Amino acid sequence: VQLQASGGGLVQAGGSLRLSCAASGRTGSRYFMAWFRQAPGKEREFVAARRWSGGTTYYQNSVKGRFTMSRDNAENTVYLQMNRLKFEDTAIYYCAATERGLIASTVYSDLSYDYWGQGTLVTVSS
Protein backbone atom coordinates (compact mmCIF):
# COMPACT_ATOMS: atom_id res chain seq x y z
CA VAL A 1 0.00 0.00 0.00
CA GLN A 2 1.29 3.44 -0.93
CA LEU A 3 -0.06 6.55 0.74
CA GLN A 4 0.28 10.08 -0.58
CA ALA A 5 -0.69 12.91 1.75
CA SER A 6 -1.37 16.42 0.52
CA GLY A 7 -3.28 19.58 1.33
CA GLY A 8 -1.10 21.16 3.97
CA GLY A 9 -0.24 24.84 3.98
CA LEU A 10 -0.19 28.07 5.91
CA VAL A 11 -3.45 29.24 7.47
CA GLN A 12 -4.45 31.79 10.06
CA ALA A 13 -5.83 30.68 13.40
CA GLY A 14 -9.54 30.05 13.08
CA GLY A 15 -9.21 29.00 9.45
CA SER A 16 -9.70 25.65 7.75
CA LEU A 17 -7.75 23.14 5.70
CA ARG A 18 -8.57 19.79 4.19
CA LEU A 19 -5.89 17.15 4.02
CA SER A 20 -6.06 14.28 1.56
CA CYS A 21 -4.47 10.86 1.67
CA ALA A 22 -4.59 8.97 -1.60
CA ALA A 23 -4.12 5.23 -1.28
CA SER A 24 -2.84 2.97 -4.03
CA GLY A 25 -1.87 -0.64 -4.26
CA ARG A 26 -3.66 -3.31 -2.29
CA THR A 27 -6.38 -1.61 -0.29
CA GLY A 28 -9.81 -2.64 0.85
CA SER A 29 -12.63 -2.28 3.27
CA ARG A 30 -10.79 -4.13 6.01
CA TYR A 31 -8.06 -1.49 6.18
CA PHE A 32 -7.83 0.87 9.12
CA MET A 33 -6.81 4.40 8.16
CA ALA A 34 -5.42 7.03 10.47
CA TRP A 35 -3.96 10.50 10.73
CA PHE A 36 -1.07 11.31 13.05
CA ARG A 37 0.87 14.51 13.50
CA GLN A 38 4.24 15.57 14.78
CA ALA A 39 4.93 19.08 15.98
CA PRO A 40 8.48 20.47 16.16
CA GLY A 41 10.33 19.00 19.10
CA LYS A 42 7.48 16.69 20.03
CA GLU A 43 6.65 13.06 19.54
CA ARG A 44 4.23 11.91 16.90
CA GLU A 45 0.66 11.82 18.20
CA PHE A 46 -2.62 10.33 17.13
CA VAL A 47 -5.21 12.58 15.50
CA ALA A 48 -8.00 10.45 14.01
CA ALA A 49 -8.72 6.96 12.69
CA ARG A 50 -11.47 4.89 11.17
CA ARG A 51 -11.99 1.67 9.30
CA TRP A 52 -12.14 2.21 5.56
CA SER A 53 -15.57 0.57 5.38
CA GLY A 54 -17.06 2.82 8.04
CA GLY A 55 -18.06 2.48 11.65
CA THR A 56 -16.68 4.46 14.55
CA THR A 57 -14.29 7.32 13.90
CA TYR A 58 -11.82 7.92 16.72
CA TYR A 59 -10.45 11.37 17.50
CA GLN A 60 -7.91 12.82 19.82
CA ASN A 61 -9.73 14.87 22.45
CA SER A 62 -8.12 18.14 21.40
CA VAL A 63 -9.52 17.90 17.86
CA LYS A 64 -13.01 16.58 18.60
CA GLY A 65 -15.65 18.88 17.19
CA ARG A 66 -13.12 20.62 14.94
CA PHE A 67 -11.69 17.85 12.75
CA THR A 68 -13.62 15.35 10.66
CA MET A 69 -12.20 12.27 8.98
CA SER A 70 -13.98 10.91 5.93
CA ARG A 71 -13.30 8.81 2.85
CA ASP A 72 -14.17 8.71 -0.82
CA ASN A 73 -14.35 5.18 -2.18
CA ALA A 74 -14.29 6.26 -5.79
CA GLU A 75 -11.12 8.26 -5.29
CA ASN A 76 -9.58 5.76 -2.85
CA THR A 77 -8.84 8.73 -0.65
CA VAL A 78 -9.35 9.63 2.98
CA TYR A 79 -9.68 13.21 4.12
CA LEU A 80 -9.13 15.19 7.27
CA GLN A 81 -11.24 18.32 7.35
CA MET A 82 -9.74 20.68 9.90
CA ASN A 83 -11.81 23.63 11.07
CA ARG A 84 -11.20 26.31 13.69
CA LEU A 85 -7.50 25.65 13.50
CA LYS A 86 -5.32 26.66 16.41
CA PHE A 87 -1.65 27.54 16.63
CA GLU A 88 -1.06 24.27 18.48
CA ASP A 89 -2.33 22.31 15.48
CA THR A 90 0.88 23.25 13.67
CA ALA A 91 2.63 20.01 12.73
CA ILE A 92 3.53 17.63 9.97
CA TYR A 93 0.49 15.46 9.38
CA TYR A 94 0.91 11.84 8.33
CA CYS A 95 -1.62 9.37 7.06
CA ALA A 96 -1.21 5.74 7.98
CA ALA A 97 -2.87 2.42 7.28
CA THR A 98 -2.96 -1.16 8.38
CA GLU A 99 -4.85 -4.25 7.31
CA ARG A 100 -4.69 -5.66 10.80
CA GLY A 101 -7.93 -5.84 12.68
CA LEU A 102 -7.55 -3.18 15.34
CA ILE A 103 -9.54 -3.00 18.52
CA ALA A 104 -10.47 0.31 20.07
CA SER A 105 -7.56 0.41 22.51
CA THR A 106 -4.99 -0.02 19.74
CA VAL A 107 -6.08 2.52 17.15
CA TYR A 108 -4.32 5.33 18.98
CA SER A 109 -0.82 3.87 18.76
CA ASP A 110 1.43 4.49 15.78
CA LEU A 111 2.82 0.99 16.33
CA SER A 112 -0.49 -0.38 15.06
CA TYR A 113 0.04 0.95 11.55
CA ASP A 114 2.21 -0.59 8.86
CA TYR A 115 2.03 1.87 6.01
CA TRP A 116 2.83 5.57 6.15
CA GLY A 117 2.61 8.50 3.81
CA GLN A 118 5.32 11.12 3.52
CA GLY A 119 3.63 13.83 5.58
CA THR A 120 2.24 17.24 4.78
CA LEU A 121 3.06 20.39 6.75
CA VAL A 122 0.31 22.42 8.37
CA THR A 123 1.31 25.79 9.78
CA VAL A 124 -1.21 27.82 11.74
CA SER A 125 -0.28 31.42 12.38
CA SER A 126 -1.56 33.09 15.52
Steps between C-alpha positions, in 0.01 A plus 500: 500500500629844407365811667534853368403783733432851377309816581718658764586868501505823693174617656400755759362389834129437468533395137451165330695249295418165349768236483483213254659158511488311173547126532628274225597139477321233697228670700157397614218536742684315774773764517523736794602853404639763731646847526789581732694820545837606628569851620855639518685353794215269593417137451258385236143491630172351393241725337221287351428151368225293348448178313485554126157336482351725766400466861638698790739786435747560782637845578754645732318705763661827395360476146151368574236730359753674275643223281307250291642192332322364195568290192413490133482147364506608139817700550654250744574797720449590863467858614555698815289813508650736755293795617561768762870434481718601791867588522559173685373304200821594319675176406590262224196283441542138395247253373541137592334168430491142610311191393516359849176482688538766766301518818407831655791510744757457223391754241676781683850354478725562202639150555169363373553633149717346231482746215580870514478793266771762471331771706361841420582815697225703662600837641248703696593860564372667814 
